Amino acid sequence: MTPKIARFLTEQKPATPCLVVDLDCVRGQYRALHDALPSSRIHYAVKANPAPAILKELHNLGSFFDIASPGEIDICMKAGIPAQKLSFGHTVKTARSIAYAYQKGLTLYAFDCLEELKKLAEHAPGCEVFCRLGVLNTGAQWPLSRKFGTTPESAFTLLQQARDLGLKPAGLSFHVGSQQTSTEAYGDAIAQAAGIYHRLRQQDITLDFINMGGGFPTYYNSPIPSIDQFGKAIATAMTTHFPEGAPRILLEPGRYMVGSAGVVHTEVVLSSKRGGGDNDPRWVYLDIGRFGGLAETEGESIRYTFQTPHDENTANRSPCILAGPTCDSMDVLYEKNPIPLPEELKAGDRINILATGAYVSTYCSTGFNGFPPLDEHYI
Ligand SMILES: *Cc1c(COP(=O)(O)O)cnc(C)c1O
């Protein structure tokens, strides 16, 4: 919680539930990543939080942007970002959305199979393409493996086919999984990419870049490496695997850029042991849940930190099952691993959920049970 957000909450007393994002914090994250890998080009992964205020802030700092749909192209262009600063990093695109992007002026596209490459050759002729490798997501708390990426052998073949189809083979990409807590994940993936890079050189193809995707973590409540440690690991791997000079590094951070900048402000709707027995578990229902934007509690993967008005007394805590406000029984945030909360907690109390700037505002349903989408404040 930044002082600016704390002041906003005290002075404005906004209606709950809402998300408050401190743009100074977003700026700080961008600068820290830029300092950690000064020669890299940063493409903010728009899906993490597409709020115009964030896009404009990052655009002013010189950021590029990674988009996944015509909708995200429109949001970026409306925020004043030119098409040359957008990459279409999604490997699964309709022909229509490729044609739309091409017509808007996008020149850089991802793919991971021949069928998609043919679509690109037809609807974005002559454009730059990069091939996504499937890499291990070990160490990631929100893995992105299996659904995307191909093998080194097929990437080697596909990038030559790209050239034969009149496209420009520009790079290789990978994503080591979101909320990646191990710096080694990048080194392993860079080693794989380097192998293909060198083999392609022998086929007269020199790739411009290695796109390392996102994955850089946000602090939730267990320790994570600093961005400088990730930077060092990546720089070391690049020097090791490209002794004769390395291609450019592209990064697509999403969570890292905005996660720590946001706080969800929520109200306790009900706190009860229901059955009344001493051994019955205590249930705490908040006015935000799985369908209000906290989708990453799925499988209890992302474990947020909760600040309550009764935190001075740390002794008086007991484990609570935390649930959202809707009539759906799936709308439970933490049950297998309950959250210790103060005994005094009661309906009407306000709780802050920290580090919720990424992957919350857009995961929110549009009116399930009549609950309106999350209010958002960018300050
Ligand atoms: C989601 C996504 C990102 C951002 O990942 P984070 O872990 O949030 O940094 C980057 N690249 C692609 C292709 C993605 O799908």
mmCIF file of C-alpha atoms and ligand atoms in Angstrom:
data_model
loop_
_atom_site.group_PDB
_atom_site.id
_atom_site.type_symbol
_atom_site.label_atom_id
_atom_site.label_comp_id
_atom_site.label_asym_id
_atom_site.label_seq_id
_atom_site.Cartn_x
_atom_site.Cartn_y
_atom_site.Cartn_z
ATOM 1 C CA MET A 1 0.000 0.000 0.000
ATOM 2 C CA THR A 2 1.584 3.268 -1.082
ATOM 3 C CA PRO A 3 1.048 6.484 0.974
ATOM 4 C CA LYS A 4 -0.805 7.953 -2.007
ATOM 5 C CA ILE A 5 -3.340 5.106 -2.034
ATOM 6 C CA ALA A 6 -3.706 5.246 1.768
ATOM 7 C CA ARG A 7 -4.468 8.986 1.578
ATOM 8 C CA PHE A 8 -6.935 8.472 -1.269
ATOM 9 C CA LEU A 9 -8.830 5.842 0.708
ATOM 10 C CA THR A 10 -8.987 7.991 3.873
ATOM 11 C CA GLU A 11 -9.954 11.187 2.119
ATOM 12 C CA GLN A 12 -12.238 9.937 -0.649
ATOM 13 C CA LYS A 13 -13.828 6.971 1.129
ATOM 14 C CA PRO A 14 -14.662 5.362 -2.237
ATOM 15 C CA ALA A 15 -17.542 2.913 -2.571
ATOM 16 C CA THR A 16 -16.514 -0.751 -2.379
ATOM 17 C CA PRO A 17 -15.441 -2.885 -4.047
ATOM 18 C CA CYS A 18 -12.936 -0.836 -6.001
ATOM 19 C CA LEU A 19 -9.420 -1.001 -7.365
ATOM 20 C CA VAL A 20 -7.063 1.908 -6.687
ATOM 21 C CA VAL A 21 -3.852 2.085 -8.724
ATOM 22 C CA ASP A 22 -0.910 4.387 -7.967
ATOM 23 C CA LEU A 23 0.564 5.482 -11.301
ATOM 24 C CA ASP A 24 3.804 6.615 -9.608
ATOM 25 C CA CYS A 25 4.348 2.996 -8.694
ATOM 26 C CA VAL A 26 3.817 1.849 -12.311
ATOM 27 C CA ARG A 27 6.403 4.422 -13.408
ATOM 28 C CA GLY A 28 8.835 3.130 -10.767
ATOM 29 C CA GLN A 29 8.396 -0.458 -11.954
ATOM 30 C CA TYR A 30 9.040 0.490 -15.577
ATOM 31 C CA ARG A 31 12.188 2.384 -14.632
ATOM 32 C CA ALA A 32 13.497 -0.432 -12.424
ATOM 33 C CA LEU A 33 13.056 -3.000 -15.192
ATOM 34 C CA HIS A 34 14.600 -0.669 -17.736
ATOM 35 C CA ASP A 35 17.585 -0.125 -15.415
ATOM 36 C CA ALA A 36 17.933 -3.866 -14.794
ATOM 37 C CA LEU A 37 18.174 -4.596 -18.544
ATOM 38 C CA PRO A 38 19.023 -1.259 -20.186
ATOM 39 C CA SER A 39 19.382 -2.544 -23.742
ATOM 40 C CA SER A 40 16.065 -4.408 -23.777
ATOM 41 C CA ARG A 41 12.865 -3.215 -25.391
ATOM 42 C CA ILE A 42 9.839 -3.386 -23.113
ATOM 43 C CA HIS A 43 6.457 -4.368 -24.576
ATOM 44 C CA TYR A 44 3.922 -4.024 -21.758
ATOM 45 C CA ALA A 45 1.472 -6.957 -21.870
ATOM 46 C CA VAL A 46 -1.756 -4.969 -22.090
ATOM 47 C CA LYS A 47 -3.947 -7.781 -20.759
ATOM 48 C CA ALA A 48 -2.532 -7.342 -17.236
ATOM 49 C CA ASN A 49 -4.368 -4.014 -16.942
ATOM 50 C CA PRO A 50 -5.481 -2.105 -20.034
ATOM 51 C CA ALA A 51 -6.577 1.091 -18.241
ATOM 52 C CA PRO A 52 -5.921 4.105 -20.499
ATOM 53 C CA ALA A 53 -4.162 5.919 -17.625
ATOM 54 C CA ILE A 54 -1.608 3.095 -17.399
ATOM 55 C CA LEU A 55 -1.124 2.871 -21.160
ATOM 56 C CA LYS A 56 -0.542 6.634 -21.433
ATOM 57 C CA GLU A 57 1.877 6.630 -18.504
ATOM 58 C CA LEU A 58 3.943 3.818 -20.034
ATOM 59 C CA HIS A 59 3.750 5.336 -23.513
ATOM 60 C CA ASN A 60 5.244 8.555 -22.120
ATOM 61 C CA LEU A 61 8.106 6.535 -20.664
ATOM 62 C CA GLY A 62 8.885 5.031 -24.074
ATOM 63 C CA SER A 63 7.274 1.623 -23.644
ATOM 64 C CA PHE A 64 6.108 -0.613 -26.480
ATOM 65 C CA PHE A 65 2.977 -2.756 -26.019
ATOM 66 C CA ASP A 66 2.020 -6.369 -26.577
ATOM 67 C CA ILE A 67 -1.595 -6.934 -27.584
ATOM 68 C CA ALA A 68 -3.740 -10.021 -28.189
ATOM 69 C CA SER A 69 -6.862 -8.849 -30.030
ATOM 70 C CA PRO A 70 -8.393 -6.071 -32.141
ATOM 71 C CA GLY A 71 -9.984 -4.771 -28.930
ATOM 72 C CA GLU A 72 -6.562 -4.247 -27.370
ATOM 73 C CA ILE A 73 -5.314 -2.581 -30.566
ATOM 74 C CA ASP A 74 -8.187 -0.112 -30.330
ATOM 75 C CA ILE A 75 -7.581 0.615 -26.637
ATOM 76 C CA CYS A 76 -3.904 1.332 -27.338
ATOM 77 C CA MET A 77 -4.518 3.492 -30.376
ATOM 78 C CA LYS A 78 -7.170 5.457 -28.498
ATOM 79 C CA ALA A 79 -4.531 6.108 -25.827
ATOM 80 C CA GLY A 80 -2.349 7.677 -28.533
ATOM 81 C CA ILE A 81 0.020 4.749 -29.072
ATOM 82 C CA PRO A 82 1.090 4.318 -32.720
ATOM 83 C CA ALA A 83 0.789 0.940 -34.479
ATOM 84 C CA GLN A 84 4.588 0.614 -34.822
ATOM 85 C CA LYS A 85 4.783 0.304 -31.043
ATOM 86 C CA LEU A 86 2.395 -2.665 -30.901
ATOM 87 C CA SER A 87 3.279 -6.352 -31.231
ATOM 88 C CA PHE A 88 0.633 -9.029 -31.755
ATOM 89 C CA GLY A 89 2.031 -11.575 -29.295
ATOM 90 C CA HIS A 90 -0.889 -13.987 -29.248
ATOM 91 C CA THR A 91 -0.149 -17.169 -31.216
ATOM 92 C CA VAL A 92 -3.839 -17.947 -31.797
ATOM 93 C CA LYS A 93 -5.572 -15.335 -33.956
ATOM 94 C CA THR A 94 -8.528 -15.303 -36.326
ATOM 95 C CA ALA A 95 -7.755 -14.373 -39.924
ATOM 96 C CA ARG A 96 -10.040 -11.374 -39.359
ATOM 97 C CA SER A 97 -8.027 -10.054 -36.442
ATOM 98 C CA ILE A 98 -4.752 -10.473 -38.350
ATOM 99 C CA ALA A 99 -6.227 -8.528 -41.270
ATOM 100 C CA TYR A 100 -7.479 -5.861 -38.879
ATOM 101 C CA ALA A 101 -4.062 -5.493 -37.241
ATOM 102 C CA TYR A 102 -2.342 -5.347 -40.637
ATOM 103 C CA GLN A 103 -4.730 -2.685 -41.861
ATOM 104 C CA LYS A 104 -4.057 -0.659 -38.673
ATOM 105 C CA GLY A 105 -0.309 -0.844 -39.383
ATOM 106 C CA LEU A 106 1.005 -3.546 -37.004
ATOM 107 C CA THR A 107 4.134 -5.188 -38.380
ATOM 108 C CA LEU A 108 5.154 -7.727 -35.725
ATOM 109 C CA TYR A 109 3.307 -11.017 -35.090
ATOM 110 C CA ALA A 110 3.762 -14.225 -33.073
ATOM 111 C CA PHE A 111 3.052 -17.775 -34.228
ATOM 112 C CA ASP A 112 3.858 -21.325 -33.123
ATOM 113 C CA CYS A 113 2.707 -23.577 -35.985
ATOM 114 C CA LEU A 114 2.519 -23.796 -39.764
ATOM 115 C CA GLU A 115 -1.234 -23.209 -39.939
ATOM 116 C CA GLU A 116 -0.909 -19.867 -38.147
ATOM 117 C CA LEU A 117 2.122 -18.935 -40.249
ATOM 118 C CA LYS A 118 0.067 -19.439 -43.419
ATOM 119 C CA LYS A 119 -2.648 -17.180 -42.021
ATOM 120 C CA LEU A 120 -0.026 -14.511 -41.382
ATOM 121 C CA ALA A 121 1.466 -14.866 -44.865
ATOM 122 C CA GLU A 122 -1.985 -14.347 -46.353
ATOM 123 C CA HIS A 123 -3.341 -11.568 -44.137
ATOM 124 C CA ALA A 124 -0.180 -9.745 -43.009
ATOM 125 C CA PRO A 125 2.092 -10.232 -46.053
ATOM 126 C CA GLY A 126 5.720 -9.235 -45.646
ATOM 127 C CA CYS A 127 5.445 -8.670 -41.897
ATOM 128 C CA GLU A 128 7.957 -9.590 -39.198
ATOM 129 C CA VAL A 129 7.150 -12.797 -37.346
ATOM 130 C CA PHE A 130 8.521 -14.520 -34.276
ATOM 131 C CA CYS A 131 8.125 -18.132 -33.266
ATOM 132 C CA ARG A 132 7.126 -19.054 -29.723
ATOM 133 C CA LEU A 133 8.935 -21.938 -28.081
ATOM 134 C CA GLY A 134 7.271 -24.093 -25.485
ATOM 135 C CA VAL A 135 9.506 -23.961 -22.413
ATOM 136 C CA LEU A 136 9.280 -25.421 -18.944
ATOM 137 C CA ASN A 137 7.281 -23.275 -16.530
ATOM 138 C CA THR A 138 8.936 -24.724 -13.420
ATOM 139 C CA GLY A 139 8.889 -22.140 -10.636
ATOM 140 C CA ALA A 140 5.845 -20.293 -11.977
ATOM 141 C CA GLN A 141 2.827 -19.901 -9.715
ATOM 142 C CA TRP A 142 0.557 -19.211 -12.704
ATOM 143 C CA PRO A 143 1.957 -21.445 -15.492
ATOM 144 C CA LEU A 144 1.300 -20.757 -19.169
ATOM 145 C CA SER A 145 2.757 -23.967 -20.568
ATOM 146 C CA ARG A 146 1.073 -26.572 -22.817
ATOM 147 C CA LYS A 147 -1.373 -24.244 -24.537
ATOM 148 C CA PHE A 148 1.332 -22.346 -26.465
ATOM 149 C CA GLY A 149 4.709 -22.841 -28.051
ATOM 150 C CA THR A 150 6.494 -25.398 -30.177
ATOM 151 C CA THR A 151 9.644 -27.530 -30.056
ATOM 152 C CA PRO A 152 13.124 -26.237 -30.976
ATOM 153 C CA GLU A 153 13.197 -28.518 -34.013
ATOM 154 C CA SER A 154 9.915 -27.234 -35.386
ATOM 155 C CA ALA A 155 10.818 -23.595 -34.622
ATOM 156 C CA PHE A 156 13.965 -24.088 -36.700
ATOM 157 C CA THR A 157 11.902 -25.366 -39.636
ATOM 158 C CA LEU A 158 9.042 -22.883 -39.226
ATOM 159 C CA LEU A 159 11.275 -19.809 -39.292
ATOM 160 C CA GLN A 160 12.743 -20.977 -42.605
ATOM 161 C CA GLN A 161 9.222 -21.571 -43.896
ATOM 162 C CA ALA A 162 8.358 -18.024 -42.793
ATOM 163 C CA ARG A 163 11.075 -16.719 -45.092
ATOM 164 C CA ASP A 164 9.837 -18.930 -47.931
ATOM 165 C CA LEU A 165 6.329 -17.535 -47.437
ATOM 166 C CA GLY A 166 7.589 -13.975 -47.892
ATOM 167 C CA LEU A 167 7.533 -13.066 -44.192
ATOM 168 C CA LYS A 168 10.502 -11.725 -42.201
ATOM 169 C CA PRO A 169 11.734 -14.228 -39.605
ATOM 170 C CA ALA A 170 12.528 -11.764 -36.831
ATOM 171 C CA GLY A 171 12.815 -13.637 -33.585
ATOM 172 C CA LEU A 172 12.090 -16.359 -31.095
ATOM 173 C CA SER A 173 9.920 -15.984 -28.034
ATOM 174 C CA PHE A 174 9.040 -17.904 -24.912
ATOM 175 C CA HIS A 175 7.134 -17.363 -21.695
ATOM 176 C CA VAL A 176 8.518 -18.987 -18.561
ATOM 177 C CA GLY A 177 5.117 -18.785 -16.820
ATOM 178 C CA SER A 178 3.544 -15.973 -14.879
ATOM 179 C CA GLN A 179 4.611 -15.142 -11.315
ATOM 180 C CA GLN A 180 7.900 -16.887 -12.034
ATOM 181 C CA THR A 181 9.906 -17.097 -8.817
ATOM 182 C CA SER A 182 13.073 -18.650 -10.224
ATOM 183 C CA THR A 183 15.641 -16.579 -12.121
ATOM 184 C CA GLU A 184 17.018 -19.805 -13.624
ATOM 185 C CA ALA A 185 13.911 -20.336 -15.743
ATOM 186 C CA TYR A 186 15.085 -17.577 -18.112
ATOM 187 C CA GLY A 187 18.610 -18.962 -18.470
ATOM 188 C CA ASP A 188 17.339 -22.392 -19.501
ATOM 189 C CA ALA A 189 14.968 -20.914 -22.075
ATOM 190 C CA ILE A 190 17.667 -18.577 -23.446
ATOM 191 C CA ALA A 191 19.962 -21.587 -23.946
ATOM 192 C CA GLN A 192 17.269 -23.284 -26.050
ATOM 193 C CA ALA A 193 16.593 -20.171 -28.100
ATOM 194 C CA ALA A 194 20.313 -19.640 -28.690
ATOM 195 C CA GLY A 195 20.663 -23.135 -30.139
ATOM 196 C CA ILE A 196 18.038 -22.378 -32.778
ATOM 197 C CA TYR A 197 19.440 -18.900 -33.413
ATOM 198 C CA HIS A 198 22.883 -20.295 -34.256
ATOM 199 C CA ARG A 199 21.466 -23.023 -36.481
ATOM 200 C CA LEU A 200 19.402 -20.462 -38.390
ATOM 201 C CA ARG A 201 22.506 -18.325 -38.940
ATOM 202 C CA GLN A 202 23.914 -21.220 -40.937
ATOM 203 C CA GLN A 203 20.789 -21.029 -43.098
ATOM 204 C CA ASP A 204 21.440 -17.306 -43.694
ATOM 205 C CA ILE A 205 18.728 -16.220 -41.297
ATOM 206 C CA THR A 206 19.824 -13.776 -38.596
ATOM 207 C CA LEU A 207 17.117 -13.162 -36.056
ATOM 208 C CA ASP A 208 16.793 -9.651 -34.611
ATOM 209 C CA PHE A 209 15.593 -10.537 -31.161
ATOM 210 C CA ILE A 210 14.818 -13.020 -28.419
ATOM 211 C CA ASN A 211 11.473 -12.166 -26.829
ATOM 212 C CA MET A 212 11.510 -13.388 -23.227
ATOM 213 C CA GLY A 213 7.833 -12.759 -22.560
ATOM 214 C CA GLY A 214 6.779 -11.814 -19.059
ATOM 215 C CA GLY A 215 6.815 -13.801 -15.859
ATOM 216 C CA PHE A 216 8.546 -11.307 -13.536
ATOM 217 C CA PRO A 217 6.797 -11.660 -10.202
ATOM 218 C CA THR A 218 4.880 -9.368 -7.867
ATOM 219 C CA TYR A 219 5.375 -9.597 -4.115
ATOM 220 C CA TYR A 220 2.229 -11.178 -2.610
ATOM 221 C CA ASN A 221 3.457 -12.642 0.646
ATOM 222 C CA SER A 222 6.369 -14.960 0.058
ATOM 223 C CA PRO A 223 9.829 -13.701 -0.911
ATOM 224 C CA ILE A 224 10.690 -13.228 -4.591
ATOM 225 C CA PRO A 225 13.981 -12.353 -6.319
ATOM 226 C CA SER A 226 14.495 -8.655 -7.114
ATOM 227 C CA ILE A 227 14.203 -7.397 -10.689
ATOM 228 C CA ASP A 228 17.964 -6.782 -10.623
ATOM 229 C CA GLN A 229 18.541 -10.463 -9.904
ATOM 230 C CA PHE A 230 16.380 -11.381 -12.904
ATOM 231 C CA GLY A 231 18.267 -8.807 -14.980
ATOM 232 C CA LYS A 232 21.640 -10.255 -13.991
ATOM 233 C CA ALA A 233 20.545 -13.829 -14.702
ATOM 234 C CA ILE A 234 19.279 -12.849 -18.138
ATOM 235 C CA ALA A 235 22.337 -10.741 -19.022
ATOM 236 C CA THR A 236 24.689 -13.540 -17.922
ATOM 237 C CA ALA A 237 22.817 -16.143 -19.962
ATOM 238 C CA MET A 238 22.878 -13.891 -23.022
ATOM 239 C CA THR A 239 26.653 -13.377 -22.790
ATOM 240 C CA THR A 240 27.226 -17.093 -22.268
ATOM 241 C CA HIS A 241 25.069 -18.262 -25.156
ATOM 242 C CA PHE A 242 25.843 -15.471 -27.635
ATOM 243 C CA PRO A 243 29.609 -15.003 -27.292
ATOM 244 C CA GLU A 244 29.857 -13.212 -30.660
ATOM 245 C CA GLY A 245 27.241 -10.605 -29.849
ATOM 246 C CA ALA A 246 23.654 -11.094 -28.805
ATOM 247 C CA PRO A 247 20.403 -10.247 -30.563
ATOM 248 C CA ARG A 248 18.157 -7.645 -28.958
ATOM 249 C CA ILE A 249 16.123 -8.586 -25.876
ATOM 250 C CA LEU A 250 12.388 -7.996 -25.941
ATOM 251 C CA LEU A 251 10.394 -8.254 -22.723
ATOM 252 C CA GLU A 252 6.627 -8.477 -22.273
ATOM 253 C CA PRO A 253 6.051 -7.805 -18.573
ATOM 254 C CA GLY A 254 2.450 -7.646 -17.407
ATOM 255 C CA ARG A 255 2.093 -8.574 -13.765
ATOM 256 C CA TYR A 256 5.419 -7.018 -12.742
ATOM 257 C CA MET A 257 4.519 -3.649 -14.199
ATOM 258 C CA VAL A 258 1.179 -3.114 -12.442
ATOM 259 C CA GLY A 259 0.624 -5.795 -9.780
ATOM 260 C CA SER A 260 2.186 -3.994 -6.843
ATOM 261 C CA ALA A 261 0.663 -0.651 -7.903
ATOM 262 C CA GLY A 262 -2.921 -1.632 -7.075
ATOM 263 C CA VAL A 263 -5.065 -2.223 -4.000
ATOM 264 C CA VAL A 264 -8.575 -3.672 -3.936
ATOM 265 C CA HIS A 265 -10.702 -1.980 -1.296
ATOM 266 C CA THR A 266 -13.506 -4.265 -0.148
ATOM 267 C CA GLU A 267 -16.106 -4.570 2.609
ATOM 268 C CA VAL A 268 -16.937 -7.536 4.809
ATOM 269 C CA VAL A 269 -20.519 -8.583 4.055
ATOM 270 C CA LEU A 270 -20.762 -11.336 6.656
ATOM 271 C CA SER A 271 -18.485 -13.074 9.130
ATOM 272 C CA SER A 272 -19.911 -16.165 10.784
ATOM 273 C CA LYS A 273 -19.259 -19.685 11.996
ATOM 274 C CA ARG A 274 -22.742 -20.450 10.629
ATOM 275 C CA GLY A 275 -23.338 -23.726 12.473
ATOM 276 C CA GLY A 276 -22.448 -21.989 15.737
ATOM 277 C CA GLY A 277 -20.242 -24.817 17.011
ATOM 278 C CA ASP A 278 -16.796 -23.912 18.324
ATOM 279 C CA ASN A 279 -15.164 -26.210 15.800
ATOM 280 C CA ASP A 280 -17.146 -24.939 12.848
ATOM 281 C CA PRO A 281 -14.981 -23.017 10.417
ATOM 282 C CA ARG A 282 -15.450 -19.275 10.243
ATOM 283 C CA TRP A 283 -16.570 -17.975 6.875
ATOM 284 C CA VAL A 284 -15.841 -14.395 5.857
ATOM 285 C CA TYR A 285 -17.750 -13.126 2.830
ATOM 286 C CA LEU A 286 -16.332 -10.070 1.047
ATOM 287 C CA ASP A 287 -18.090 -7.867 -1.496
ATOM 288 C CA ILE A 288 -15.555 -9.015 -4.112
ATOM 289 C CA GLY A 289 -14.832 -12.604 -5.075
ATOM 290 C CA ARG A 290 -13.861 -14.925 -7.904
ATOM 291 C CA PHE A 291 -16.384 -13.283 -10.258
ATOM 292 C CA GLY A 292 -15.635 -9.736 -9.139
ATOM 293 C CA GLY A 293 -12.085 -9.921 -10.496
ATOM 294 C CA LEU A 294 -10.131 -12.180 -8.129
ATOM 295 C CA ALA A 295 -9.961 -14.954 -10.739
ATOM 296 C CA GLU A 296 -6.339 -15.758 -9.935
ATOM 297 C CA THR A 297 -7.423 -17.313 -6.646
ATOM 298 C CA GLU A 298 -8.396 -20.278 -8.867
ATOM 299 C CA GLY A 299 -6.718 -23.318 -7.350
ATOM 300 C CA GLU A 300 -5.625 -20.899 -4.578
ATOM 301 C CA SER A 301 -2.610 -20.171 -6.817
ATOM 302 C CA ILE A 302 -2.127 -16.511 -6.086
ATOM 303 C CA ARG A 303 -2.299 -15.814 -2.363
ATOM 304 C CA TYR A 304 -3.001 -12.165 -1.680
ATOM 305 C CA THR A 305 -2.274 -10.213 1.513
ATOM 306 C CA PHE A 306 -5.296 -8.848 3.415
ATOM 307 C CA GLN A 307 -5.122 -5.718 5.581
ATOM 308 C CA THR A 308 -7.906 -5.245 8.113
ATOM 309 C CA PRO A 309 -8.763 -2.481 10.600
ATOM 310 C CA HIS A 310 -7.776 -4.811 13.472
ATOM 311 C CA ASP A 311 -4.209 -5.677 12.516
ATOM 312 C CA GLU A 312 -2.450 -4.184 15.591
ATOM 313 C CA ASN A 313 -3.446 -7.210 17.622
ATOM 314 C CA THR A 314 -1.653 -10.009 15.809
ATOM 315 C CA ALA A 315 -2.321 -12.603 18.546
ATOM 316 C CA ASN A 316 -6.044 -12.739 18.083
ATOM 317 C CA ARG A 317 -6.257 -14.359 14.671
ATOM 318 C CA SER A 318 -7.985 -17.470 13.464
ATOM 319 C CA PRO A 319 -8.130 -19.159 10.079
ATOM 320 C CA CYS A 320 -11.045 -18.047 7.905
ATOM 321 C CA ILE A 321 -12.528 -19.418 4.740
ATOM 322 C CA LEU A 322 -12.756 -16.414 2.481
ATOM 323 C CA ALA A 323 -15.582 -16.177 -0.053
ATOM 324 C CA GLY A 324 -17.107 -13.746 -2.505
ATOM 325 C CA PRO A 325 -20.608 -12.235 -2.378
ATOM 326 C CA THR A 326 -22.399 -14.162 -5.146
ATOM 327 C CA CYS A 327 -24.844 -17.090 -4.939
ATOM 328 C CA ASP A 328 -22.370 -19.400 -6.671
ATOM 329 C CA SER A 329 -20.613 -21.980 -4.496
ATOM 330 C CA MET A 330 -17.532 -21.768 -6.726
ATOM 331 C CA ASP A 331 -17.140 -18.194 -5.544
ATOM 332 C CA VAL A 332 -14.757 -19.133 -2.732
ATOM 333 C CA LEU A 333 -11.283 -17.571 -2.632
ATOM 334 C CA TYR A 334 -9.395 -19.648 -0.053
ATOM 335 C CA GLU A 335 -10.681 -22.786 1.654
ATOM 336 C CA LYS A 336 -7.948 -25.454 1.439
ATOM 337 C CA ASN A 337 -5.514 -22.944 2.913
ATOM 338 C CA PRO A 338 -7.641 -20.594 5.018
ATOM 339 C CA ILE A 339 -6.480 -17.029 5.714
ATOM 340 C CA PRO A 340 -5.764 -16.048 9.344
ATOM 341 C CA LEU A 341 -7.912 -12.985 10.128
ATOM 342 C CA PRO A 342 -8.639 -11.078 13.374
ATOM 343 C CA GLU A 343 -11.450 -12.449 15.553
ATOM 344 C CA GLU A 344 -12.951 -8.930 15.805
ATOM 345 C CA LEU A 345 -13.583 -8.779 12.060
ATOM 346 C CA LYS A 346 -17.266 -8.031 11.404
ATOM 347 C CA ALA A 347 -19.692 -7.010 8.671
ATOM 348 C CA GLY A 348 -19.062 -3.461 7.495
ATOM 349 C CA ASP A 349 -15.306 -3.569 8.145
ATOM 350 C CA ARG A 350 -13.183 -2.541 5.203
ATOM 351 C CA ILE A 351 -10.329 -4.714 4.020
ATOM 352 C CA ASN A 352 -7.518 -3.874 1.611
ATOM 353 C CA ILE A 353 -6.244 -6.617 -0.663
ATOM 354 C CA LEU A 354 -2.686 -5.739 -1.612
ATOM 355 C CA ALA A 355 -0.857 -6.112 -4.923
ATOM 356 C CA THR A 356 -4.009 -6.474 -7.012
ATOM 357 C CA GLY A 357 -3.124 -4.105 -9.859
ATOM 358 C CA ALA A 358 -2.665 -6.927 -12.389
ATOM 359 C CA TYR A 359 -5.196 -9.447 -13.667
ATOM 360 C CA VAL A 360 -8.116 -8.184 -11.572
ATOM 361 C CA SER A 361 -9.982 -5.331 -13.276
ATOM 362 C CA THR A 362 -10.588 -7.196 -16.542
ATOM 363 C CA TYR A 363 -11.307 -10.622 -15.041
ATOM 364 C CA CYS A 364 -14.393 -9.102 -13.451
ATOM 365 C CA SER A 365 -17.773 -10.394 -14.723
ATOM 366 C CA THR A 366 -20.165 -7.840 -16.179
ATOM 367 C CA GLY A 367 -23.033 -8.256 -13.759
ATOM 368 C CA PHE A 368 -23.353 -11.773 -12.384
ATOM 369 C CA ASN A 369 -26.079 -11.745 -9.703
ATOM 370 C CA GLY A 370 -26.518 -8.049 -10.458
ATOM 371 C CA PHE A 371 -23.163 -7.080 -8.948
ATOM 372 C CA PRO A 372 -21.701 -4.269 -11.074
ATOM 373 C CA PRO A 373 -18.146 -4.466 -12.472
ATOM 374 C CA LEU A 374 -15.344 -3.247 -10.232
ATOM 375 C CA ASP A 375 -14.911 0.533 -9.866
ATOM 376 C CA GLU A 376 -11.414 1.649 -10.817
ATOM 377 C CA HIS A 377 -9.433 4.695 -9.682
ATOM 378 C CA TYR A 378 -6.083 5.644 -11.238
ATOM 379 C CA ILE A 379 -4.305 8.242 -9.169
HETATM 380 C C1 LIG B 1 0.232 -12.788 -20.384
HETATM 381 C C2 LIG B 1 1.382 -12.635 -21.262
HETATM 382 C C3 LIG B 1 2.464 -11.846 -20.877
HETATM 383 C C4 LIG B 1 2.568 -11.202 -19.526
HETATM 384 O O1 LIG B 1 2.926 -12.132 -18.574
HETATM 385 P P1 LIG B 1 3.252 -11.718 -17.066
HETATM 386 O O2 LIG B 1 3.581 -12.983 -16.404
HETATM 387 O O3 LIG B 1 2.052 -11.036 -16.531
HETATM 388 O O4 LIG B 1 4.412 -10.784 -17.109
HETATM 389 C C5 LIG B 1 3.499 -11.682 -21.781
HETATM 390 N N1 LIG B 1 3.472 -12.278 -22.995
HETATM 391 C C6 LIG B 1 2.447 -13.035 -23.396
HETATM 392 C C7 LIG B 1 2.491 -13.646 -24.738
HETATM 393 C C8 LIG B 1 1.380 -13.259 -22.545
HETATM 394 O O5 LIG B 1 0.375 -14.039 -22.942
#
